[in-house]
Amino acid sequence: MRLEVVDDADWHDEAYRANDRGLFYARQIVGQVVSLAAALLGLVGTAGVLGVLHPALLPLLLLSVLPVGAAAVRTARARFHSFKRWNILQRRVRVFSWLLLERDAAAELRSDTAQGALLEEHHRLTTRIAEEDTRLGVSSAGLTLAGRAVGGIGTGITYSALGAMLIAGWLPLAAGAGAVLAIQSAQSTLTRLVDVSHMVYEHAMWVDDLLAFQERCRALQPRRSGLPAPETVKTITLDDVSFTYPDKDTPALNGISMTLHAGQTVAFVGVNGSGKSTCARLLAGLYEPQDGGTVRWDGVDVLDMDAESLQARVGCVLQDPVRFPFSALANLTVSRGTLTEADPQRALDAARASGAEQVIAGLPGRWEALLSKRFRGGQELSAGQWAKVAVARGLYKNAPVLLLDEPTASMDPRAEHAVYEAVLRDNPRPDQITVLISHRLASVVACDRIFVFDAGRITESGTHQELMDLDGEYASMFTLQAAGYRAEAEEAA
Ligand SMILES: Nc1ncnc2c1ncn2[C@@H]1O[C@H](COP(=O)(O)OP(=O)(O)OP(=O)(O)O)[C@@H](O)[C@H]1O
Ligand SMILES: [Mg+2]
């Protein structure tokens, strides 16, 4: 599934519904179709008996069953639409329940006394679910009652007609009792038929919903065809690249153009929400440019390349990296798509450069230590220690493009310095493009080129010195940060 899909709440609702209903009923519907066939066969038998007694009895029978059938179809539709609303609420309840139980949120919930607020929201949602249930119950009961009432009148008509036929001599008096029995048996078979078909009808709507969702998912798959991305890349060119998130009005990126060369380290800086991470995700092939903009690797449009092979060429340390509940080693190897196969030397090099080596050395079980308290025997790391593991994961991939999105934000100053020394200075790879996103401008001073983002556009670009000489936004941000350090240094002196 393409990445932008996860930002589409409707898609999540559909996925929840398909999982909760569609898959469940898809398994049940086969048995129900068999019951339907059995009920049909039973009906053919009793209808045959009635037909022999008198053909006029057959249409009369329908009078009592059709209203019940019509009510059942209406109820099935009402249930389907009600469950759609119900599922949306249910998914919300799940999200809140998860927040209330999940250990990542536990400390903040307690310290903010937000727990009460969440419980209240949980209660509000479950009340709405109960209201939805009641609404459905009342409307279904009303419909069923109406169906039965009209059906009852139909039954009355059927028996009156039978009486009239007996009096008129259309039927021999002796066949009357048999006819009553046949009518009763046909009615019960028909009622069973209506029950089963209404269930099949309702569940078929869910299976249909599941099939439509599967169809939608197929259309949202990443590109699986095209050229494989090259092993190495000399230049990456972004030309007039724009990107707007689903259901957003303003673009996150608006006409970005830049060229990155192998051997270069470039930096993206700018205020919160200016588009740096979005641009990094586009470079990583995680999003596709919109409105005719292009991203080219050595002149080849990435849209002509297989998406997965492109992503394999980009090592990412994204903002808020995932804390995989795997062993320390698997936390690195997962970037090369495996939890079981490892290159020990490469793992060691990556851990050394990122500072994760010391973290792992301090864990009972070392590389085998399970990094998750969710499971027995698991261990937890501090935020900065996790950041080191995430950088190690990015380095372990050893890809021609390396994206580091605020990788050191939670590291101590020494660890941060060590990462920059190791990643940006000690290991310069002539064939690698490194993109660094950072709010600490001291760390981008040595970058070959700095791009300043503002509201989805690049407003300034150049080396640190060029941007300082320009005396624009970058110079003002840099001076502000430097002044903070200087003032503290002066106070200390
Ligand atoms: N998943 C998303 N769905 C919708 N809008 C998003 C999403 N991610 C980011 N945005 C919006 O896109 C714009 C750019 O966000 P982006 O994350 O690229 O900024 P950034 O420069 O990395 O900011 P920061 O310094 O805070 O990390 C912002 O207005 C943000 O609100
Ligand atoms: Mg960001």
Coordinates of C-alpha atoms and ligand atoms in Angstrom, one line a residue:
M1 CA 0.0 0.0 0.0
R2 CA 1.3 3.4 -0.9
L3 CA 2.3 5.5 2.1
E4 CA -0.1 8.4 1.6
V5 CA -3.0 5.9 2.0
V6 CA -2.4 5.6 5.7
D7 CA -3.4 9.3 6.1
D8 CA -6.8 8.6 4.6
A9 CA -9.2 8.0 7.5
D10 CA -11.9 6.6 5.2
W11 CA -9.5 3.9 4.0
H12 CA -8.9 2.9 7.7
D13 CA -12.6 2.7 8.3
E14 CA -13.0 0.6 5.2
A15 CA -10.1 -1.7 6.2
Y16 CA -11.6 -2.1 9.7
R17 CA -15.0 -3.0 8.2
A18 CA -13.5 -5.4 5.7
N19 CA -11.6 -7.2 8.5
D20 CA -14.4 -7.1 11.0
R21 CA -17.4 -8.0 8.7
G22 CA -16.4 -8.8 5.2
L23 CA -13.9 -11.5 6.0
F24 CA -16.1 -13.0 8.7
Y25 CA -19.2 -13.3 6.4
A26 CA -17.1 -14.4 3.4
R27 CA -16.4 -17.5 5.4
Q28 CA -20.0 -18.0 6.5
I29 CA -21.7 -17.4 3.2
V30 CA -20.9 -20.7 1.7
G31 CA -22.8 -22.6 4.4
Q32 CA -25.7 -20.2 4.1
V33 CA -25.9 -20.7 0.3
V34 CA -26.1 -24.5 1.0
S35 CA -29.0 -23.9 3.5
L36 CA -30.7 -21.7 0.9
A37 CA -30.5 -24.5 -1.7
A38 CA -31.9 -26.9 0.9
A39 CA -34.8 -24.6 1.7
L40 CA -35.5 -24.2 -2.0
L41 CA -35.7 -27.9 -2.5
G42 CA -38.0 -28.3 0.5
L43 CA -40.3 -25.7 -1.1
V44 CA -40.4 -27.4 -4.4
G45 CA -41.6 -30.6 -2.6
T46 CA -44.5 -28.9 -0.7
A47 CA -45.4 -26.6 -3.6
G48 CA -45.8 -29.8 -5.7
V49 CA -48.3 -31.2 -3.1
L50 CA -50.3 -27.9 -3.1
G51 CA -50.2 -27.8 -6.9
V52 CA -51.8 -31.2 -7.1
L53 CA -54.5 -30.2 -4.6
H54 CA -55.3 -27.0 -6.5
P55 CA -52.9 -24.6 -8.4
A56 CA -54.7 -21.5 -7.1
L57 CA -53.4 -22.3 -3.6
L58 CA -49.8 -21.5 -4.8
P59 CA -50.1 -17.8 -5.5
L60 CA -52.4 -17.4 -2.4
L61 CA -49.5 -18.7 -0.2
L62 CA -47.3 -16.0 -1.4
L63 CA -49.7 -13.4 0.1
S64 CA -48.6 -14.5 3.6
V65 CA -44.9 -14.8 2.9
L66 CA -44.1 -11.9 0.6
P67 CA -44.7 -9.1 3.2
V68 CA -42.4 -10.9 5.6
G69 CA -39.8 -11.2 2.9
A70 CA -40.0 -7.6 1.9
A71 CA -39.6 -6.6 5.6
A72 CA -36.6 -8.9 5.9
V73 CA -34.9 -7.3 2.9
R74 CA -35.5 -3.8 4.3
T75 CA -34.2 -4.9 7.7
A76 CA -31.1 -6.4 6.1
R77 CA -30.3 -3.1 4.3
A78 CA -30.9 -1.1 7.5
R79 CA -28.6 -3.4 9.4
F80 CA -25.9 -3.1 6.8
H81 CA -26.0 0.7 6.9
S82 CA -26.2 0.8 10.6
F83 CA -23.2 -1.5 11.0
K84 CA -21.3 0.8 8.7
R85 CA -21.8 3.6 11.1
W86 CA -21.2 1.3 14.0
N87 CA -17.9 0.2 12.6
I88 CA -16.6 3.7 12.4
L89 CA -17.5 4.3 16.0
Q90 CA -16.0 0.9 17.0
R91 CA -12.7 1.8 15.4
R92 CA -12.6 5.0 17.4
V93 CA -13.3 3.0 20.6
R94 CA -10.4 0.7 19.6
V95 CA -8.0 3.7 19.2
F96 CA -9.0 5.0 22.6
S97 CA -8.8 1.6 24.3
W98 CA -5.4 1.1 22.7
L99 CA -4.2 4.5 24.0
L100 CA -5.5 3.7 27.5
L101 CA -3.7 0.4 27.5
E102 CA -0.5 1.1 25.5
R103 CA 2.6 1.5 27.5
D104 CA 4.0 4.2 25.2
A105 CA 1.2 6.5 26.3
A106 CA 1.0 5.4 29.9
A107 CA 3.3 7.9 31.6
E108 CA 2.0 10.9 29.8
L109 CA -1.6 9.9 30.4
R110 CA -1.0 9.7 34.1
S111 CA 1.1 12.8 34.5
D112 CA -1.3 14.9 32.5
T113 CA -4.3 13.3 34.3
A114 CA -5.5 12.8 30.7
Q115 CA -6.8 9.4 31.6
G116 CA -10.1 10.7 32.9
A117 CA -10.6 12.7 29.6
L118 CA -9.9 9.6 27.6
L119 CA -12.3 7.4 29.7
E120 CA -14.9 10.1 29.2
E121 CA -14.4 10.0 25.4
H122 CA -14.5 6.2 25.5
H123 CA -17.8 6.4 27.4
R124 CA -19.2 8.9 25.0
L125 CA -18.4 6.7 22.0
T126 CA -19.8 3.5 23.6
T127 CA -23.0 5.4 24.4
R128 CA -23.3 6.4 20.8
I129 CA -22.7 2.8 19.8
A130 CA -25.5 1.7 22.2
E131 CA -27.8 4.4 20.7
E132 CA -27.0 3.1 17.2
D133 CA -27.9 -0.4 18.4
T134 CA -31.2 0.8 19.9
R135 CA -32.0 2.7 16.8
L136 CA -31.4 -0.4 14.7
G137 CA -33.3 -2.6 17.1
V138 CA -36.4 -0.3 17.1
S139 CA -36.4 0.1 13.3
S140 CA -35.9 -3.6 12.7
A141 CA -38.6 -4.5 15.2
G142 CA -41.0 -2.1 13.5
L143 CA -40.3 -3.4 10.0
T144 CA -40.6 -7.1 11.1
L145 CA -43.8 -6.3 13.0
A146 CA -45.3 -4.6 9.9
G147 CA -44.2 -7.5 7.7
R148 CA -45.8 -10.1 10.1
A149 CA -49.0 -8.1 10.4
V150 CA -49.5 -7.8 6.6
G151 CA -48.4 -11.5 6.3
G152 CA -51.0 -12.4 8.9
I153 CA -53.7 -10.7 6.8
G154 CA -52.3 -12.7 3.8
T155 CA -52.6 -15.9 5.9
G156 CA -56.2 -15.0 6.8
I157 CA -57.0 -14.5 3.1
T158 CA -55.4 -17.8 2.2
Y159 CA -57.5 -19.8 4.7
S160 CA -60.6 -17.8 3.7
A161 CA -59.9 -18.7 0.1
L162 CA -59.4 -22.3 1.0
G163 CA -62.8 -22.3 2.9
A164 CA -64.5 -20.7 -0.1
M165 CA -63.0 -23.3 -2.4
L166 CA -64.2 -26.1 -0.2
I167 CA -67.7 -24.6 0.0
A168 CA -67.8 -24.0 -3.8
G169 CA -66.7 -27.6 -4.3
W170 CA -63.5 -26.7 -6.1
L171 CA -61.8 -29.0 -3.7
P172 CA -63.2 -32.2 -2.3
L173 CA -64.1 -31.8 1.4
A174 CA -61.9 -34.7 2.2
A175 CA -58.8 -32.9 0.8
G176 CA -59.4 -29.9 3.1
A177 CA -57.4 -31.3 6.1
G178 CA -54.5 -32.2 3.8
A179 CA -54.6 -28.8 2.2
V180 CA -54.4 -27.1 5.6
L181 CA -51.4 -29.3 6.5
A182 CA -49.7 -28.6 3.1
I183 CA -50.3 -24.9 3.5
Q184 CA -48.8 -24.9 7.0
S185 CA -45.8 -26.9 5.8
A186 CA -45.3 -24.7 2.7
Q187 CA -45.5 -21.6 4.9
S188 CA -42.9 -22.8 7.3
T189 CA -40.6 -23.8 4.4
L190 CA -41.2 -20.4 2.8
T191 CA -40.5 -18.6 6.0
R192 CA -37.2 -20.5 6.4
L193 CA -36.4 -19.6 2.8
V194 CA -37.0 -16.0 3.5
D195 CA -34.9 -16.1 6.7
V196 CA -32.0 -17.8 4.9
S197 CA -32.2 -15.5 1.8
H198 CA -32.3 -12.4 4.0
M199 CA -29.2 -13.5 5.7
V200 CA -27.5 -14.4 2.4
Y201 CA -28.6 -11.0 1.1
E202 CA -27.2 -9.1 4.1
H203 CA -23.9 -11.0 4.2
A204 CA -23.5 -10.8 0.4
M205 CA -23.6 -7.0 0.9
W206 CA -20.6 -7.3 3.3
V207 CA -18.8 -9.6 0.9
D208 CA -19.4 -7.1 -1.8
D209 CA -18.0 -4.4 0.4
L210 CA -14.9 -6.5 1.0
L211 CA -14.5 -7.1 -2.7
A212 CA -14.8 -3.4 -3.4
F213 CA -12.2 -2.7 -0.7
Q214 CA -9.8 -5.3 -2.2
E215 CA -10.3 -3.7 -5.6
R216 CA -9.5 -0.3 -4.1
C217 CA -6.4 -1.6 -2.4
R218 CA -5.2 -3.1 -5.7
A219 CA -5.3 0.4 -7.2
L220 CA -3.3 1.8 -4.2
Q221 CA -0.4 -0.6 -4.6
P222 CA 3.0 0.9 -5.2
R223 CA 4.3 0.5 -8.7
R224 CA 5.4 -3.0 -9.1
S225 CA 6.7 -2.7 -12.7
G226 CA 9.2 -0.6 -14.4
L227 CA 13.0 -0.5 -14.4
P228 CA 14.8 -1.6 -11.3
A229 CA 16.5 1.4 -9.6
P230 CA 20.2 1.7 -10.3
E231 CA 22.7 0.2 -7.8
T232 CA 24.3 3.6 -7.5
V233 CA 23.3 7.1 -8.4
K234 CA 25.3 10.2 -9.5
T235 CA 22.7 12.8 -9.4
I236 CA 19.2 13.2 -8.1
T237 CA 17.2 16.0 -9.6
L238 CA 13.9 17.3 -8.3
D239 CA 12.1 19.5 -10.9
D240 CA 9.2 21.6 -9.8
V241 CA 8.0 19.0 -7.3
S242 CA 4.8 19.6 -5.5
F243 CA 2.9 17.4 -3.0
T244 CA -0.4 17.9 -1.2
Y245 CA -1.5 15.4 1.5
P246 CA -4.9 13.9 1.1
D247 CA -7.7 16.1 2.2
K248 CA -5.4 19.1 2.8
D249 CA -5.9 22.4 1.0
T250 CA -2.4 23.8 1.1
P251 CA 0.4 21.9 -0.5
A252 CA 3.2 20.6 1.8
L253 CA 5.6 21.1 -1.1
N254 CA 5.2 23.7 -3.7
G255 CA 7.5 23.8 -6.7
I256 CA 10.7 22.4 -5.2
S257 CA 13.7 22.1 -7.6
M258 CA 17.1 20.9 -6.5
T259 CA 20.0 18.7 -7.7
L260 CA 21.9 16.5 -5.4
H261 CA 25.3 14.9 -6.4
A262 CA 27.0 11.7 -5.2
G263 CA 29.6 12.4 -2.5
Q264 CA 27.6 15.4 -1.2
T265 CA 26.0 15.9 2.1
V266 CA 23.1 18.4 1.9
A267 CA 21.0 19.8 4.7
F268 CA 17.3 20.8 4.8
V269 CA 16.6 23.4 7.4
G270 CA 13.5 25.5 8.1
V271 CA 10.7 26.1 10.6
N272 CA 8.3 23.4 11.8
G273 CA 5.9 22.3 9.1
S274 CA 7.9 23.9 6.2
G275 CA 8.1 20.6 4.2
K276 CA 11.5 19.1 5.0
S277 CA 10.3 15.7 6.1
T278 CA 7.8 15.6 3.2
C279 CA 10.6 16.4 0.7
A280 CA 12.8 13.6 2.3
R281 CA 9.9 11.1 1.9
L282 CA 9.6 12.1 -1.8
L283 CA 13.4 11.6 -2.3
A284 CA 13.0 8.2 -0.7
G285 CA 10.3 7.3 -3.2
L286 CA 7.7 7.0 -0.4
Y287 CA 5.5 9.7 -2.0
E288 CA 5.1 10.5 -5.6
P289 CA 5.4 14.0 -7.0
Q290 CA 2.1 15.5 -8.1
D291 CA 1.1 18.0 -10.8
G292 CA 3.7 17.1 -13.3
G293 CA 6.8 17.6 -11.1
T294 CA 9.6 15.0 -11.5
V295 CA 12.2 13.3 -9.4
R296 CA 15.0 11.9 -11.6
W297 CA 17.8 9.5 -10.8
D298 CA 20.6 10.0 -13.3
G299 CA 18.0 11.4 -15.7
V300 CA 15.4 8.6 -15.3
D301 CA 12.1 9.5 -13.8
V302 CA 11.5 7.6 -10.6
L303 CA 7.9 7.0 -11.8
D304 CA 9.4 4.7 -14.4
M305 CA 11.1 2.6 -11.7
D306 CA 9.8 -0.1 -9.5
A307 CA 8.9 1.5 -6.2
E308 CA 10.2 -1.2 -4.0
S309 CA 13.6 -1.3 -5.7
L310 CA 13.8 2.4 -5.4
Q311 CA 13.1 2.3 -1.7
A312 CA 15.8 -0.4 -1.3
R313 CA 18.3 2.2 -2.5
V314 CA 17.5 4.7 0.2
G315 CA 18.5 4.4 3.9
C316 CA 16.1 6.3 6.1
V317 CA 16.4 7.4 9.6
L318 CA 13.0 9.1 9.8
Q319 CA 11.8 11.5 12.5
D320 CA 10.2 9.4 15.3
P321 CA 11.8 6.1 14.1
V322 CA 9.9 2.9 14.8
R323 CA 10.9 1.0 18.0
F324 CA 10.7 -2.5 16.6
P325 CA 9.9 -5.1 19.1
F326 CA 12.7 -7.3 17.8
S327 CA 16.2 -8.2 19.0
A328 CA 18.8 -5.5 18.9
L329 CA 20.4 -7.2 15.8
A330 CA 17.0 -7.6 14.0
N331 CA 16.4 -3.9 14.7
L332 CA 19.3 -3.2 12.3
T333 CA 18.8 -6.0 9.8
V334 CA 15.2 -5.1 9.2
S335 CA 16.4 -2.2 7.0
R336 CA 17.6 -4.8 4.6
G337 CA 14.3 -6.7 4.7
T338 CA 15.3 -9.5 7.0
L339 CA 15.0 -10.4 10.7
T340 CA 17.0 -13.5 10.5
E341 CA 20.0 -12.9 8.3
A342 CA 22.7 -10.6 9.4
D343 CA 26.1 -9.4 8.2
P344 CA 27.9 -9.2 11.6
Q345 CA 30.7 -7.0 10.4
R346 CA 28.4 -4.5 8.8
A347 CA 26.2 -4.5 12.0
L348 CA 29.2 -3.8 14.1
D349 CA 30.4 -1.0 11.8
A350 CA 26.9 0.6 11.8
A351 CA 26.6 0.3 15.6
R352 CA 30.0 1.8 16.1
A353 CA 29.3 4.8 13.9
S354 CA 26.0 5.5 15.5
G355 CA 27.0 5.0 19.1
A356 CA 24.6 2.0 19.4
E357 CA 27.5 -0.3 20.1
Q358 CA 27.8 0.8 23.7
V359 CA 24.1 0.7 24.2
I360 CA 23.9 -2.9 22.9
A361 CA 27.0 -3.9 24.9
G362 CA 25.2 -2.8 28.1
L363 CA 22.2 -5.0 27.5
P364 CA 21.8 -8.5 29.0
G365 CA 21.9 -10.7 26.0
R366 CA 23.7 -8.0 23.9
W367 CA 22.7 -8.3 20.2
E368 CA 20.1 -10.9 21.0
A369 CA 18.3 -8.7 23.6
L370 CA 14.7 -8.3 22.9
L371 CA 13.9 -4.5 22.7
S372 CA 10.3 -4.4 23.9
K373 CA 8.7 -4.5 27.3
R374 CA 5.5 -5.7 25.7
F375 CA 7.0 -9.2 25.8
R376 CA 8.4 -11.3 28.6
G377 CA 12.2 -10.8 29.0
G378 CA 12.1 -7.6 26.9
Q379 CA 14.0 -4.5 27.7
E380 CA 13.5 -0.8 27.2
L381 CA 15.9 1.8 26.0
S382 CA 16.0 5.5 26.6
A383 CA 14.9 7.8 23.8
G384 CA 18.5 8.7 22.9
Q385 CA 19.5 5.1 22.9
W386 CA 16.7 4.2 20.6
A387 CA 17.8 7.1 18.3
K388 CA 21.3 5.5 18.1
V389 CA 19.7 2.1 17.2
A390 CA 17.7 3.9 14.5
V391 CA 20.8 5.6 13.0
A392 CA 22.6 2.2 13.1
R393 CA 19.6 0.7 11.2
G394 CA 19.9 3.4 8.5
L395 CA 23.7 2.9 8.2
Y396 CA 23.3 -0.9 8.1
K397 CA 21.3 -0.6 4.9
N398 CA 24.4 0.8 3.3
A399 CA 22.3 2.4 0.5
P400 CA 23.5 5.0 -2.1
V401 CA 21.1 7.6 -0.5
L402 CA 21.0 8.2 3.2
L403 CA 18.3 10.4 4.7
L404 CA 18.7 11.5 8.3
D405 CA 15.6 13.3 9.6
E406 CA 16.6 14.9 12.9
P407 CA 18.4 11.7 13.9
T408 CA 20.1 13.2 16.9
A409 CA 17.3 15.3 18.4
S410 CA 17.2 13.2 21.6
M411 CA 20.9 12.4 21.9
D412 CA 23.2 14.0 24.4
P413 CA 25.7 16.5 23.0
R414 CA 28.6 14.1 22.9
A415 CA 26.6 11.4 21.2
E416 CA 25.2 13.9 18.7
H417 CA 28.7 15.1 18.0
A418 CA 30.0 11.5 17.6
V419 CA 27.2 10.7 15.1
Y420 CA 28.0 13.7 12.9
E421 CA 31.7 13.0 13.1
A422 CA 31.2 9.4 12.1
V423 CA 28.4 9.7 9.6
L424 CA 29.3 13.0 7.9
R425 CA 33.1 13.3 8.3
D426 CA 34.8 10.0 9.1
N427 CA 33.0 7.9 6.6
P428 CA 32.7 10.1 3.5
R429 CA 31.4 7.8 0.7
P430 CA 32.1 9.3 -2.7
D431 CA 29.2 7.4 -4.2
Q432 CA 26.7 8.3 -1.5
I433 CA 24.2 11.2 -1.2
T434 CA 23.5 12.1 2.4
V435 CA 20.5 14.4 3.3
L436 CA 20.5 15.7 6.8
I437 CA 17.5 17.5 8.4
S438 CA 18.3 19.3 11.6
H439 CA 17.1 22.2 13.7
R440 CA 20.6 22.4 15.3
L441 CA 22.2 24.6 12.7
A442 CA 25.7 24.0 14.2
S443 CA 25.5 20.5 12.8
V444 CA 24.8 21.6 9.2
V445 CA 27.6 24.2 8.9
A446 CA 29.9 21.7 7.2
C447 CA 27.3 20.4 4.7
D448 CA 28.1 21.0 1.0
R449 CA 24.8 22.7 0.5
I450 CA 22.0 23.9 2.7
F451 CA 18.4 24.3 1.5
V452 CA 16.1 26.5 3.6
F453 CA 12.5 25.5 3.5
D454 CA 9.6 27.8 4.2
A455 CA 5.9 27.0 3.6
G456 CA 6.7 24.2 1.1
R457 CA 9.2 26.3 -0.9
I458 CA 13.0 26.6 -0.9
T459 CA 13.7 30.2 -0.1
E460 CA 17.5 30.1 0.2
S461 CA 20.2 27.6 -0.7
G462 CA 24.0 27.6 -0.7
T463 CA 26.9 26.8 1.6
H464 CA 26.9 28.0 5.2
Q465 CA 29.1 30.9 4.3
E466 CA 27.0 31.9 1.3
L467 CA 23.9 31.9 3.4
M468 CA 25.5 33.9 6.1
D469 CA 26.7 36.4 3.6
L470 CA 23.1 36.5 2.2
D471 CA 22.0 37.7 5.6
G472 CA 18.5 36.2 5.1
E473 CA 16.4 33.7 7.1
Y474 CA 19.2 31.2 7.6
A475 CA 21.6 33.8 8.9
S476 CA 19.0 35.1 11.3
M477 CA 18.2 31.6 12.6
F478 CA 21.9 30.7 12.9
T479 CA 22.7 34.0 14.7
L480 CA 19.8 33.4 17.1
Q481 CA 20.9 29.9 18.1
A482 CA 24.6 31.0 18.3
A483 CA 23.6 34.0 20.5
G484 CA 21.9 31.6 22.9
Y485 CA 25.0 29.6 23.4
R486 CA 27.2 32.7 23.6
A487 CA 25.0 34.3 26.2
E488 CA 25.2 31.1 28.4
A489 CA 28.9 30.9 27.9
E490 CA 29.3 34.6 29.0
E491 CA 27.1 34.0 32.0
A492 CA 29.2 31.0 33.0
A493 CA 32.4 33.0 32.6
Ligands
LIG1 N1 0.8 12.8 7.2 C1 0.4 14.1 7.0 N2 -0.9 14.3 6.6 C2 -1.3 15.6 6.4 N3 -0.5 16.6 6.5 C3 0.8 16.4 6.8 C4 1.3 15.1 7.1 N4 2.6 15.3 7.4 C5 2.9 16.6 7.4 N5 1.8 17.3 7.0 C6 1.7 18.7 6.8 O1 2.6 19.1 5.7 C7 3.3 20.2 6.0 C8 4.8 19.9 6.0 O2 5.1 18.9 7.0 P1 6.5 18.3 7.2 O3 6.4 17.2 8.1 O4 7.2 18.0 5.9 O5 7.3 19.5 7.9 P2 8.8 19.6 8.5 O6 9.5 20.7 7.8 O7 9.4 18.3 8.5 O8 8.4 20.0 10.0 P3 9.2 19.6 11.4 O9 10.4 20.6 11.5 O10 8.1 20.0 12.4 O11 9.5 18.2 11.3 C9 2.8 20.7 7.4 O12 1.9 21.7 7.2 C10 2.2 19.5 8.0 O13 1.1 19.9 8.8
MG2 MG 9.9 16.9 9.9

